[in-house]
Amino acid sequence: GWESQLLETGFLGIFLCPLWTLSRLPLHTPPPRIVIWGFRWLIFRIMLGAGLIKIRGDRCWRELTCMDYHYETQPVPNPIAYYMHRSPWWFHQFETLVNHFIELVVPFFLFLGRRMCILHGLLQILFQVLLIISGNLSFLNWLTMVPSIACFDDASLGFLFSSRRGGVKERAAQMTLKEADGEKLPLGCYIRRVVNISFGLLIAYLSIPVILNLLNSRQVMNTSFNPLRIVNTYGAFGSITKERTEVILQGTSSLDPNDPTAVWEEYDFKCKPGDLKRRPCFISPYHYRLDWLMWFAAFQTYEQNEWIIHLAGKLLAQDEDTLSLMATNPFTGKAPPRWIRGEHFKYKFSLPGGKHASEGRWWIRKRIGPYFPPVNLQGLKKFYEDRDWPYPMQD
C-alpha cells in the first residue's frame, strides 16, 4: 500500500506549487485550497480505511486483544517492540482503543472547523511517530505524515518563521491583506483556477468507487479502481497473525543432503529474525524488501512463493548481487554450497530478565519442519527453464 500512497501523494504535490516561479512566496499563486483539501481527503481515506478494515476483519480488534500479538508478529520488529510486547494486558487493550479512536473518530475532525482540523493533524502526526518508534514499517509512517501537514494553516505554523521586518511571515500577512482587498489578478491566475477546479472534479469523480468500498462490508484494502492509480483505497493489519514463523535458509557442502552428519549452515538476513542472539534492528524509514517478503512467505508455502526457490538458486551460485541482500554468507572464502534447504521455525520473544535473555537471546525458536526440501543447482535447471528465468552460473 505504501507505493500507491507515494504515487498519490506525489501526484497531489504536482499541483501544490505554481508552474512558472520558484519563489517561496509566489505573489498571486498561493497553494490552492482544492489541493490542500486533496491532501486532507487523502489522510482521511488512509486512516478511516485502516480503521474500518480492522473492525470488519480480525475479531481480536473488536475484542481489544490484537496488540497482545502485534509487536511480536509484525513484519520486522525493532528493539522497542521487544519490550512493548511484555506490557500488561490492560495496556494492550488501551492501545487498541486509542488505535480505534485515531483511525475511526479523529478523521472526522477534518470537517469540524479550523481548531479541530489542527487537532487532527497533531494527533495523526503523533500517532505516526509512535508507530515509527515501535516498528519497522519502512517509509510508510513518514509518508503518512505528509498529508497531515495540510491540516495546519499559516497562523498555526507562523511560529516556525522569523518575525523580523520584511521576513517571510510579514510578507505572507501582507499578501493575505491584498487578497482580501480584491486585488485584480493576472490572466494566468484565472487559468490556474480552471485547472484546479478541473483537478478537484477529477479527484471527486475517482473517489466515488473508493467511497463505495469504504461503505461496503466486504471492503478491500490497498487497491485502486482506476488505471491512473491516483485515488486509492488503503488499509493496514486487517488481520493479525497470532504466532510468528520464520523461514531459515541453510546450505551445506555435503554430497548427500540426507546424510545425518551433514553440517548445515544458516544464512542471516539483514533485519528479519534469524540468529537468536542478534538484537532486533532499527531500519525505518529504510525498507529491506527481501526481509519483508520472507515474512509473507513464512505463513504461506513455497509453492505460493516460487521466488524463494529462485533465491535458493542464486545462493547456490554465490551470486554477488543476491549475497549483497544478506547479512551473512556462511560460505565466504569457501566453495559454494552444494545444497540449499528451507527450514520452518516458530519464533517467540524471550522474556526480558529471564533465562534465555540472560544468555543473550532475544528470540526463542522451535522447529516446525521443512519449508522446502534440499535443492541443488543442477536439479533447479528445469525449474528455471520452465519459468524463463536466467539460469544462475557459478564463477
mmCIF file of C-alpha atoms in Angstrom:
data_model
loop_
_atom_site.group_PDB
_atom_site.id
_atom_site.type_symbol
_atom_site.label_atom_id
_atom_site.label_comp_id
_atom_site.label_asym_id
_atom_site.label_seq_id
_atom_site.Cartn_x
_atom_site.Cartn_y
_atom_site.Cartn_z
ATOM 1 C CA GLY A 1 0.000 0.000 0.000
ATOM 2 C CA TRP A 2 2.848 2.446 0.653
ATOM 3 C CA GLU A 3 3.828 2.534 -3.030
ATOM 4 C CA SER A 4 0.370 3.583 -4.263
ATOM 5 C CA GLN A 5 0.259 6.065 -1.380
ATOM 6 C CA LEU A 6 3.602 7.515 -2.519
ATOM 7 C CA LEU A 7 2.249 7.815 -6.067
ATOM 8 C CA GLU A 8 -0.916 9.609 -4.937
ATOM 9 C CA THR A 9 0.940 11.961 -2.581
ATOM 10 C CA GLY A 10 3.394 12.834 -5.344
ATOM 11 C CA PHE A 11 0.577 13.477 -7.810
ATOM 12 C CA LEU A 12 -1.078 15.927 -5.394
ATOM 13 C CA GLY A 13 2.292 17.624 -4.911
ATOM 14 C CA ILE A 14 2.442 18.471 -8.631
ATOM 15 C CA PHE A 15 -0.481 20.885 -8.210
ATOM 16 C CA LEU A 16 0.676 22.363 -4.910
ATOM 17 C CA CYS A 17 3.230 24.790 -6.384
ATOM 18 C CA PRO A 18 2.946 27.350 -9.202
ATOM 19 C CA LEU A 19 4.292 26.435 -12.620
ATOM 20 C CA TRP A 20 6.447 29.440 -13.563
ATOM 21 C CA THR A 21 8.131 30.611 -10.345
ATOM 22 C CA LEU A 22 10.464 29.202 -7.691
ATOM 23 C CA SER A 23 9.621 31.968 -5.218
ATOM 24 C CA ARG A 24 8.981 30.848 -1.637
ATOM 25 C CA LEU A 25 6.014 33.246 -1.612
ATOM 26 C CA PRO A 26 4.541 33.489 -5.128
ATOM 27 C CA LEU A 27 2.574 36.740 -5.191
ATOM 28 C CA HIS A 28 -0.595 35.598 -6.945
ATOM 29 C CA THR A 29 -0.478 31.801 -6.613
ATOM 30 C CA PRO A 30 -0.732 30.584 -3.017
ATOM 31 C CA PRO A 31 -1.259 26.837 -2.503
ATOM 32 C CA PRO A 32 -4.709 26.067 -3.948
ATOM 33 C CA ARG A 33 -7.405 25.214 -1.409
ATOM 34 C CA ILE A 34 -8.555 22.355 -3.626
ATOM 35 C CA VAL A 35 -5.112 20.728 -3.410
ATOM 36 C CA ILE A 36 -4.949 21.327 0.349
ATOM 37 C CA TRP A 37 -8.287 19.546 0.651
ATOM 38 C CA GLY A 38 -6.940 16.852 -1.679
ATOM 39 C CA PHE A 39 -4.241 16.114 0.908
ATOM 40 C CA ARG A 40 -6.841 16.177 3.699
ATOM 41 C CA TRP A 41 -9.034 13.787 1.745
ATOM 42 C CA LEU A 42 -6.014 11.502 1.329
ATOM 43 C CA ILE A 43 -5.241 11.298 5.056
ATOM 44 C CA PHE A 44 -8.962 10.823 5.770
ATOM 45 C CA ARG A 45 -9.093 7.776 3.459
ATOM 46 C CA ILE A 46 -5.809 6.350 4.767
ATOM 47 C CA MET A 47 -6.874 6.419 8.391
ATOM 48 C CA LEU A 48 -10.565 5.575 8.018
ATOM 49 C CA GLY A 49 -9.741 2.725 5.629
ATOM 50 C CA ALA A 50 -7.252 1.317 8.139
ATOM 51 C CA GLY A 51 -9.781 1.582 10.965
ATOM 52 C CA LEU A 52 -12.705 0.026 9.089
ATOM 53 C CA ILE A 53 -10.675 -2.920 7.763
ATOM 54 C CA LYS A 54 -9.692 -3.735 11.358
ATOM 55 C CA ILE A 55 -13.241 -3.596 12.730
ATOM 56 C CA ARG A 56 -14.526 -5.688 9.812
ATOM 57 C CA GLY A 57 -11.556 -8.065 9.831
ATOM 58 C CA ASP A 58 -9.916 -9.903 12.686
ATOM 59 C CA ARG A 59 -12.179 -10.312 15.721
ATOM 60 C CA CYS A 60 -9.231 -9.545 18.028
ATOM 61 C CA TRP A 61 -9.610 -5.855 17.049
ATOM 62 C CA ARG A 62 -13.178 -5.955 18.371
ATOM 63 C CA GLU A 63 -12.136 -7.924 21.450
ATOM 64 C CA LEU A 64 -9.234 -5.475 22.083
ATOM 65 C CA THR A 65 -6.627 -8.276 22.124
ATOM 66 C CA CYS A 66 -4.740 -7.708 18.839
ATOM 67 C CA MET A 67 -1.937 -5.756 20.498
ATOM 68 C CA ASP A 68 -1.191 -8.849 22.615
ATOM 69 C CA TYR A 69 0.342 -10.291 19.431
ATOM 70 C CA HIS A 70 1.200 -7.385 17.123
ATOM 71 C CA TYR A 71 4.636 -6.410 18.471
ATOM 72 C CA GLU A 72 5.964 -9.968 18.229
ATOM 73 C CA THR A 73 4.380 -10.910 14.895
ATOM 74 C CA GLN A 74 4.733 -7.663 12.883
ATOM 75 C CA PRO A 75 6.890 -7.940 9.729
ATOM 76 C CA VAL A 76 10.196 -6.685 11.155
ATOM 77 C CA PRO A 77 10.152 -5.945 14.915
ATOM 78 C CA ASN A 78 12.563 -3.446 16.448
ATOM 79 C CA PRO A 79 14.105 -3.425 19.967
ATOM 80 C CA ILE A 80 11.289 -1.264 21.404
ATOM 81 C CA ALA A 81 8.755 -3.857 20.216
ATOM 82 C CA TYR A 82 10.613 -6.483 22.273
ATOM 83 C CA TYR A 83 9.755 -4.603 25.472
ATOM 84 C CA MET A 84 6.337 -3.319 24.362
ATOM 85 C CA HIS A 85 5.248 -6.913 23.792
ATOM 86 C CA ARG A 86 5.545 -7.579 27.534
ATOM 87 C CA SER A 87 3.229 -4.712 28.528
ATOM 88 C CA PRO A 88 0.290 -5.737 30.791
ATOM 89 C CA TRP A 89 -2.981 -6.819 29.158
ATOM 90 C CA TRP A 90 -4.826 -3.676 30.196
ATOM 91 C CA PHE A 91 -2.214 -1.510 28.469
ATOM 92 C CA HIS A 92 -2.606 -3.516 25.249
ATOM 93 C CA GLN A 93 -6.377 -3.008 25.458
ATOM 94 C CA PHE A 94 -5.838 0.730 25.969
ATOM 95 C CA GLU A 95 -3.543 0.804 22.914
ATOM 96 C CA THR A 96 -6.220 -0.880 20.805
ATOM 97 C CA LEU A 97 -8.873 1.605 21.944
ATOM 98 C CA VAL A 98 -6.545 4.515 21.120
ATOM 99 C CA ASN A 99 -5.941 2.985 17.673
ATOM 100 C CA HIS A 100 -9.689 2.793 17.025
ATOM 101 C CA PHE A 101 -10.144 6.391 18.195
ATOM 102 C CA ILE A 102 -7.343 7.701 15.955
ATOM 103 C CA GLU A 103 -8.458 5.752 12.885
ATOM 104 C CA LEU A 104 -12.251 5.798 13.197
ATOM 105 C CA VAL A 105 -13.127 9.025 15.038
ATOM 106 C CA VAL A 106 -10.296 11.546 14.577
ATOM 107 C CA PRO A 107 -10.529 11.634 10.723
ATOM 108 C CA PHE A 108 -13.924 13.362 11.014
ATOM 109 C CA PHE A 109 -12.247 16.233 12.911
ATOM 110 C CA LEU A 110 -11.191 17.486 9.463
ATOM 111 C CA PHE A 111 -14.721 18.701 8.794
ATOM 112 C CA LEU A 112 -15.383 20.325 12.185
ATOM 113 C CA GLY A 113 -13.639 23.668 11.737
ATOM 114 C CA ARG A 114 -10.139 25.077 11.955
ATOM 115 C CA ARG A 115 -9.252 24.098 15.537
ATOM 116 C CA MET A 116 -10.436 20.517 15.186
ATOM 117 C CA CYS A 117 -8.603 20.234 11.852
ATOM 118 C CA ILE A 118 -5.360 21.340 13.526
ATOM 119 C CA LEU A 119 -6.006 18.879 16.363
ATOM 120 C CA HIS A 120 -6.469 16.168 13.748
ATOM 121 C CA GLY A 121 -3.070 16.987 12.241
ATOM 122 C CA LEU A 122 -1.348 16.922 15.626
ATOM 123 C CA LEU A 123 -2.915 13.597 16.643
ATOM 124 C CA GLN A 124 -2.148 11.911 13.333
ATOM 125 C CA ILE A 125 1.497 13.002 13.323
ATOM 126 C CA LEU A 126 1.921 11.906 16.960
ATOM 127 C CA PHE A 127 0.310 8.555 16.104
ATOM 128 C CA GLN A 128 2.748 8.014 13.226
ATOM 129 C CA VAL A 129 5.691 8.882 15.484
ATOM 130 C CA LEU A 130 4.546 6.203 17.949
ATOM 131 C CA LEU A 131 4.310 3.661 15.112
ATOM 132 C CA ILE A 132 7.831 4.572 13.950
ATOM 133 C CA ILE A 133 9.173 4.056 17.480
ATOM 134 C CA SER A 134 7.509 0.652 17.896
ATOM 135 C CA GLY A 135 8.001 -0.908 14.463
ATOM 136 C CA ASN A 136 9.912 -1.018 11.174
ATOM 137 C CA LEU A 137 7.146 -0.191 8.684
ATOM 138 C CA SER A 138 9.603 1.258 6.149
ATOM 139 C CA PHE A 139 8.807 4.809 4.970
ATOM 140 C CA LEU A 140 5.044 4.303 5.340
ATOM 141 C CA ASN A 141 4.634 6.258 8.584
ATOM 142 C CA TRP A 142 6.902 9.076 7.416
ATOM 143 C CA LEU A 143 4.916 9.328 4.202
ATOM 144 C CA THR A 144 1.613 9.380 6.111
ATOM 145 C CA MET A 145 2.749 12.485 7.984
ATOM 146 C CA VAL A 146 2.943 14.453 4.712
ATOM 147 C CA PRO A 147 -0.816 14.887 4.043
ATOM 148 C CA SER A 148 -1.327 15.632 7.749
ATOM 149 C CA ILE A 149 0.717 18.832 7.289
ATOM 150 C CA ALA A 150 -2.192 20.147 5.187
ATOM 151 C CA CYS A 151 -4.250 20.305 8.399
ATOM 152 C CA PHE A 152 -2.263 23.363 9.550
ATOM 153 C CA ASP A 153 -2.782 26.914 8.263
ATOM 154 C CA ASP A 154 -0.406 29.896 8.140
ATOM 155 C CA ALA A 155 -1.405 31.134 11.600
ATOM 156 C CA SER A 156 -0.715 27.774 13.264
ATOM 157 C CA LEU A 157 2.660 27.399 11.532
ATOM 158 C CA GLY A 158 3.769 31.022 11.924
ATOM 159 C CA PHE A 159 5.896 30.269 14.985
ATOM 160 C CA LEU A 160 8.321 28.367 12.743
ATOM 161 C CA PHE A 161 9.331 31.567 10.926
ATOM 162 C CA SER A 162 11.162 34.710 11.953
ATOM 163 C CA SER A 163 9.153 37.806 12.880
ATOM 164 C CA ARG A 164 11.828 40.195 11.585
ATOM 165 C CA ARG A 165 10.701 43.064 9.398
ATOM 166 C CA GLY A 166 10.464 42.109 5.745
ATOM 167 C CA GLY A 167 10.646 38.393 6.548
ATOM 168 C CA VAL A 168 8.520 35.588 5.168
ATOM 169 C CA LYS A 169 5.983 35.890 7.973
ATOM 170 C CA GLU A 170 5.342 39.602 7.380
ATOM 171 C CA ARG A 171 5.187 39.238 3.602
ATOM 172 C CA ALA A 172 2.679 36.390 3.893
ATOM 173 C CA ALA A 173 0.457 38.596 6.083
ATOM 174 C CA GLN A 174 0.646 41.424 3.541
ATOM 175 C CA MET A 175 -0.302 39.098 0.705
ATOM 176 C CA THR A 176 -3.321 37.903 2.667
ATOM 177 C CA LEU A 177 -4.464 41.523 3.120
ATOM 178 C CA LYS A 178 -4.096 42.258 -0.603
ATOM 179 C CA GLU A 179 -6.093 39.142 -1.435
ATOM 180 C CA ALA A 180 -8.836 40.295 0.945
ATOM 181 C CA ASP A 181 -8.906 43.719 -0.771
ATOM 182 C CA GLY A 182 -9.823 42.014 -4.041
ATOM 183 C CA GLU A 183 -6.706 42.988 -5.990
ATOM 184 C CA LYS A 184 -7.065 42.322 -9.706
ATOM 185 C CA LEU A 185 -5.279 39.147 -10.732
ATOM 186 C CA PRO A 186 -3.412 38.443 -13.976
ATOM 187 C CA LEU A 187 -4.945 36.134 -16.600
ATOM 188 C CA GLY A 188 -2.627 33.262 -15.648
ATOM 189 C CA CYS A 189 -4.200 33.063 -12.189
ATOM 190 C CA TYR A 190 -7.657 32.526 -13.660
ATOM 191 C CA ILE A 191 -6.289 29.821 -15.945
ATOM 192 C CA ARG A 192 -4.792 28.125 -12.910
ATOM 193 C CA ARG A 193 -8.138 28.305 -11.128
ATOM 194 C CA VAL A 194 -9.745 26.493 -14.033
ATOM 195 C CA VAL A 195 -7.010 23.832 -13.838
ATOM 196 C CA ASN A 196 -7.511 23.498 -10.067
ATOM 197 C CA ILE A 197 -11.287 23.169 -10.402
ATOM 198 C CA SER A 198 -10.821 20.531 -13.109
ATOM 199 C CA PHE A 199 -8.365 18.751 -10.828
ATOM 200 C CA GLY A 200 -10.901 18.818 -7.974
ATOM 201 C CA LEU A 201 -13.643 17.395 -10.207
ATOM 202 C CA LEU A 202 -11.286 14.590 -11.309
ATOM 203 C CA ILE A 203 -10.487 13.699 -7.706
ATOM 204 C CA ALA A 204 -14.191 13.751 -6.798
ATOM 205 C CA TYR A 205 -15.092 11.503 -9.732
ATOM 206 C CA LEU A 206 -12.313 8.996 -8.988
ATOM 207 C CA SER A 207 -13.330 8.973 -5.307
ATOM 208 C CA ILE A 208 -16.791 7.514 -5.986
ATOM 209 C CA PRO A 209 -15.724 3.812 -6.063
ATOM 210 C CA VAL A 210 -13.378 4.446 -3.119
ATOM 211 C CA ILE A 211 -16.265 5.771 -1.015
ATOM 212 C CA LEU A 212 -18.462 2.847 -2.046
ATOM 213 C CA ASN A 213 -15.664 0.470 -0.994
ATOM 214 C CA LEU A 214 -15.363 2.149 2.422
ATOM 215 C CA LEU A 215 -19.130 1.720 2.914
ATOM 216 C CA ASN A 216 -19.044 -1.908 1.782
ATOM 217 C CA SER A 217 -18.968 -4.625 4.433
ATOM 218 C CA ARG A 218 -16.664 -6.567 2.056
ATOM 219 C CA GLN A 219 -14.161 -3.720 1.958
ATOM 220 C CA VAL A 220 -10.866 -4.397 0.190
ATOM 221 C CA MET A 221 -7.668 -2.580 1.147
ATOM 222 C CA ASN A 222 -4.651 -1.191 -0.673
ATOM 223 C CA THR A 223 -6.086 -1.216 -4.170
ATOM 224 C CA SER A 224 -7.085 1.189 -6.912
ATOM 225 C CA PHE A 225 -10.226 1.351 -9.035
ATOM 226 C CA ASN A 226 -8.734 3.405 -11.853
ATOM 227 C CA PRO A 227 -5.735 2.856 -14.176
ATOM 228 C CA LEU A 228 -4.189 6.189 -13.118
ATOM 229 C CA ARG A 229 -3.842 4.927 -9.511
ATOM 230 C CA ILE A 230 -4.089 8.475 -8.155
ATOM 231 C CA VAL A 231 -7.109 7.977 -5.877
ATOM 232 C CA ASN A 232 -6.688 4.715 -3.998
ATOM 233 C CA THR A 233 -8.170 2.867 -1.066
ATOM 234 C CA TYR A 234 -5.948 1.972 1.867
ATOM 235 C CA GLY A 235 -5.833 -0.210 4.968
ATOM 236 C CA ALA A 236 -3.383 -1.989 7.239
ATOM 237 C CA PHE A 237 -3.319 -5.035 9.542
ATOM 238 C CA GLY A 238 -6.879 -6.120 8.838
ATOM 239 C CA SER A 239 -5.805 -9.422 10.359
ATOM 240 C CA ILE A 240 -3.139 -10.184 12.950
ATOM 241 C CA THR A 241 -1.089 -13.370 12.994
ATOM 242 C CA LYS A 242 -1.049 -14.901 16.452
ATOM 243 C CA GLU A 243 2.233 -16.802 16.029
ATOM 244 C CA ARG A 244 5.475 -15.798 14.330
ATOM 245 C CA THR A 245 7.022 -18.294 11.937
ATOM 246 C CA GLU A 246 10.266 -17.801 10.034
ATOM 247 C CA VAL A 247 11.857 -19.473 7.024
ATOM 248 C CA ILE A 248 15.549 -20.106 7.694
ATOM 249 C CA LEU A 249 17.716 -20.810 4.650
ATOM 250 C CA GLN A 250 20.541 -23.284 5.231
ATOM 251 C CA GLY A 251 23.348 -24.524 2.992
ATOM 252 C CA THR A 252 25.687 -27.496 3.136
ATOM 253 C CA SER A 253 28.804 -28.677 1.295
ATOM 254 C CA SER A 254 27.905 -32.308 1.909
ATOM 255 C CA LEU A 255 27.483 -34.541 -1.156
ATOM 256 C CA ASP A 256 24.382 -36.165 0.368
ATOM 257 C CA PRO A 257 21.808 -33.747 1.870
ATOM 258 C CA ASN A 258 20.165 -36.642 3.715
ATOM 259 C CA ASP A 259 23.379 -37.626 5.484
ATOM 260 C CA PRO A 260 22.685 -37.185 9.245
ATOM 261 C CA THR A 261 26.270 -35.975 9.693
ATOM 262 C CA ALA A 262 25.865 -33.187 7.085
ATOM 263 C CA VAL A 263 26.659 -29.744 8.537
ATOM 264 C CA TRP A 264 24.003 -27.160 7.615
ATOM 265 C CA GLU A 265 24.975 -23.513 7.976
ATOM 266 C CA GLU A 266 22.443 -20.671 8.152
ATOM 267 C CA TYR A 267 22.166 -17.526 6.074
ATOM 268 C CA ASP A 268 21.199 -14.454 8.059
ATOM 269 C CA PHE A 269 19.128 -11.665 6.573
ATOM 270 C CA LYS A 270 19.875 -8.029 7.312
ATOM 271 C CA CYS A 271 16.990 -7.407 9.673
ATOM 272 C CA LYS A 272 14.441 -10.192 9.877
ATOM 273 C CA PRO A 273 14.711 -12.583 12.857
ATOM 274 C CA GLY A 274 17.208 -15.401 12.390
ATOM 275 C CA ASP A 275 20.157 -15.543 14.788
ATOM 276 C CA LEU A 276 18.600 -15.836 18.245
ATOM 277 C CA LYS A 277 21.240 -13.579 19.809
ATOM 278 C CA ARG A 278 21.049 -10.761 17.293
ATOM 279 C CA ARG A 279 19.304 -7.654 18.564
ATOM 280 C CA PRO A 280 16.255 -6.596 16.512
ATOM 281 C CA CYS A 281 17.233 -3.710 14.260
ATOM 282 C CA PHE A 282 16.072 -0.167 13.564
ATOM 283 C CA ILE A 283 15.675 0.471 9.824
ATOM 284 C CA SER A 284 12.721 2.851 9.403
ATOM 285 C CA PRO A 285 12.376 4.750 7.062
ATOM 286 C CA TYR A 286 14.594 2.383 5.034
ATOM 287 C CA HIS A 287 12.955 -0.741 3.632
ATOM 288 C CA TYR A 288 14.520 -4.196 3.287
ATOM 289 C CA ARG A 289 12.106 -5.582 0.716
ATOM 290 C CA LEU A 290 13.512 -9.120 0.773
ATOM 291 C CA ASP A 291 13.188 -9.372 4.565
ATOM 292 C CA TRP A 292 9.584 -8.184 4.257
ATOM 293 C CA LEU A 293 8.783 -10.777 1.576
ATOM 294 C CA MET A 294 10.259 -13.508 3.775
ATOM 295 C CA TRP A 295 7.680 -12.552 6.438
ATOM 296 C CA PHE A 296 4.854 -13.186 3.956
ATOM 297 C CA ALA A 297 6.431 -16.419 2.727
ATOM 298 C CA ALA A 298 6.653 -17.780 6.268
ATOM 299 C CA PHE A 299 2.890 -18.155 6.647
ATOM 300 C CA GLN A 300 2.394 -19.450 3.121
ATOM 301 C CA THR A 301 4.019 -22.326 1.210
ATOM 302 C CA TYR A 302 6.975 -22.252 -1.140
ATOM 303 C CA GLU A 303 4.600 -23.233 -3.975
ATOM 304 C CA GLN A 304 2.849 -19.888 -3.384
ATOM 305 C CA ASN A 305 6.220 -18.116 -3.319
ATOM 306 C CA GLU A 306 8.258 -19.570 -6.181
ATOM 307 C CA TRP A 307 10.666 -16.639 -5.913
ATOM 308 C CA ILE A 308 12.155 -18.238 -2.795
ATOM 309 C CA ILE A 309 13.363 -21.177 -4.921
ATOM 310 C CA HIS A 310 14.781 -18.619 -7.351
ATOM 311 C CA LEU A 311 16.598 -17.097 -4.352
ATOM 312 C CA ALA A 312 17.960 -20.511 -3.364
ATOM 313 C CA GLY A 313 19.386 -20.960 -6.857
ATOM 314 C CA LYS A 314 21.124 -17.581 -6.677
ATOM 315 C CA LEU A 315 22.666 -18.531 -3.315
ATOM 316 C CA LEU A 316 23.846 -21.855 -4.716
ATOM 317 C CA ALA A 317 25.626 -19.921 -7.483
ATOM 318 C CA GLN A 318 27.110 -17.447 -4.965
ATOM 319 C CA ASP A 319 25.538 -14.598 -6.953
ATOM 320 C CA GLU A 320 27.146 -11.383 -5.652
ATOM 321 C CA ASP A 321 24.088 -9.162 -6.127
ATOM 322 C CA THR A 322 21.934 -11.619 -4.192
ATOM 323 C CA LEU A 323 24.504 -12.072 -1.436
ATOM 324 C CA SER A 324 24.592 -8.264 -1.025
ATOM 325 C CA LEU A 325 20.992 -8.525 0.241
ATOM 326 C CA MET A 326 22.052 -10.913 3.011
ATOM 327 C CA ALA A 327 23.694 -10.085 6.320
ATOM 328 C CA THR A 328 25.949 -13.139 6.356
ATOM 329 C CA ASN A 329 27.234 -15.704 3.884
ATOM 330 C CA PRO A 330 28.495 -18.793 5.749
ATOM 331 C CA PHE A 331 30.396 -19.857 2.610
ATOM 332 C CA THR A 332 32.521 -16.736 2.236
ATOM 333 C CA GLY A 333 36.032 -17.742 1.156
ATOM 334 C CA LYS A 334 34.895 -21.331 0.618
ATOM 335 C CA ALA A 335 33.415 -23.368 -2.208
ATOM 336 C CA PRO A 336 29.742 -22.636 -2.911
ATOM 337 C CA PRO A 337 27.200 -24.830 -1.097
ATOM 338 C CA ARG A 338 26.089 -27.984 -2.887
ATOM 339 C CA TRP A 339 22.610 -27.907 -1.398
ATOM 340 C CA ILE A 340 20.202 -25.260 -0.017
ATOM 341 C CA ARG A 341 17.117 -26.012 2.038
ATOM 342 C CA GLY A 342 14.441 -24.024 3.834
ATOM 343 C CA GLU A 343 13.567 -24.856 7.428
ATOM 344 C CA HIS A 344 10.389 -23.632 9.120
ATOM 345 C CA PHE A 345 10.583 -22.387 12.731
ATOM 346 C CA LYS A 346 8.238 -20.832 15.253
ATOM 347 C CA TYR A 347 9.800 -17.753 16.886
ATOM 348 C CA LYS A 348 8.888 -16.056 20.156
ATOM 349 C CA PHE A 349 10.426 -13.166 22.031
ATOM 350 C CA SER A 350 12.450 -14.246 25.038
ATOM 351 C CA LEU A 351 11.356 -12.921 28.421
ATOM 352 C CA PRO A 352 13.299 -9.786 29.471
ATOM 353 C CA GLY A 353 15.317 -10.724 32.538
ATOM 354 C CA GLY A 354 14.582 -14.419 32.009
ATOM 355 C CA LYS A 355 16.913 -17.363 31.445
ATOM 356 C CA HIS A 356 17.174 -17.016 27.671
ATOM 357 C CA ALA A 357 17.633 -13.248 27.833
ATOM 358 C CA SER A 358 20.445 -13.714 30.353
ATOM 359 C CA GLU A 359 22.160 -15.892 27.733
ATOM 360 C CA GLY A 360 21.919 -13.034 25.242
ATOM 361 C CA ARG A 361 18.961 -14.436 23.307
ATOM 362 C CA TRP A 362 16.325 -12.039 22.020
ATOM 363 C CA TRP A 363 14.360 -14.908 20.494
ATOM 364 C CA ILE A 364 13.349 -18.483 21.327
ATOM 365 C CA ARG A 365 12.559 -20.826 18.467
ATOM 366 C CA LYS A 366 11.136 -24.272 17.853
ATOM 367 C CA ARG A 367 11.422 -26.230 14.602
ATOM 368 C CA ILE A 368 8.139 -26.864 12.808
ATOM 369 C CA GLY A 369 9.555 -28.902 9.915
ATOM 370 C CA PRO A 370 10.935 -28.478 6.399
ATOM 371 C CA TYR A 371 9.726 -25.488 4.369
ATOM 372 C CA PHE A 372 11.204 -26.683 1.083
ATOM 373 C CA PRO A 373 13.400 -29.769 0.509
ATOM 374 C CA PRO A 374 17.124 -29.608 -0.268
ATOM 375 C CA VAL A 375 17.787 -28.368 -3.812
ATOM 376 C CA ASN A 376 20.959 -28.191 -5.857
ATOM 377 C CA LEU A 377 21.835 -26.074 -8.877
ATOM 378 C CA GLN A 378 21.637 -28.899 -11.403
ATOM 379 C CA GLY A 379 18.271 -30.010 -10.081
ATOM 380 C CA LEU A 380 16.867 -26.492 -10.462
ATOM 381 C CA LYS A 381 17.775 -26.198 -14.142
ATOM 382 C CA LYS A 382 14.391 -27.343 -15.471
ATOM 383 C CA PHE A 383 12.583 -25.293 -12.799
ATOM 384 C CA TYR A 384 14.323 -22.167 -14.128
ATOM 385 C CA GLU A 385 13.765 -23.092 -17.795
ATOM 386 C CA ASP A 386 10.025 -23.686 -17.295
ATOM 387 C CA ARG A 387 9.697 -20.131 -15.975
ATOM 388 C CA ASP A 388 12.052 -18.476 -18.467
ATOM 389 C CA TRP A 389 14.369 -17.398 -15.664
ATOM 390 C CA PRO A 390 18.070 -16.869 -16.429
ATOM 391 C CA TYR A 391 19.905 -19.903 -15.137
ATOM 392 C CA PRO A 392 22.450 -18.821 -12.470
ATOM 393 C CA MET A 393 26.008 -19.803 -13.240
ATOM 394 C CA GLN A 394 28.735 -20.406 -10.684
ATOM 395 C CA ASP A 395 32.006 -18.482 -11.109
#
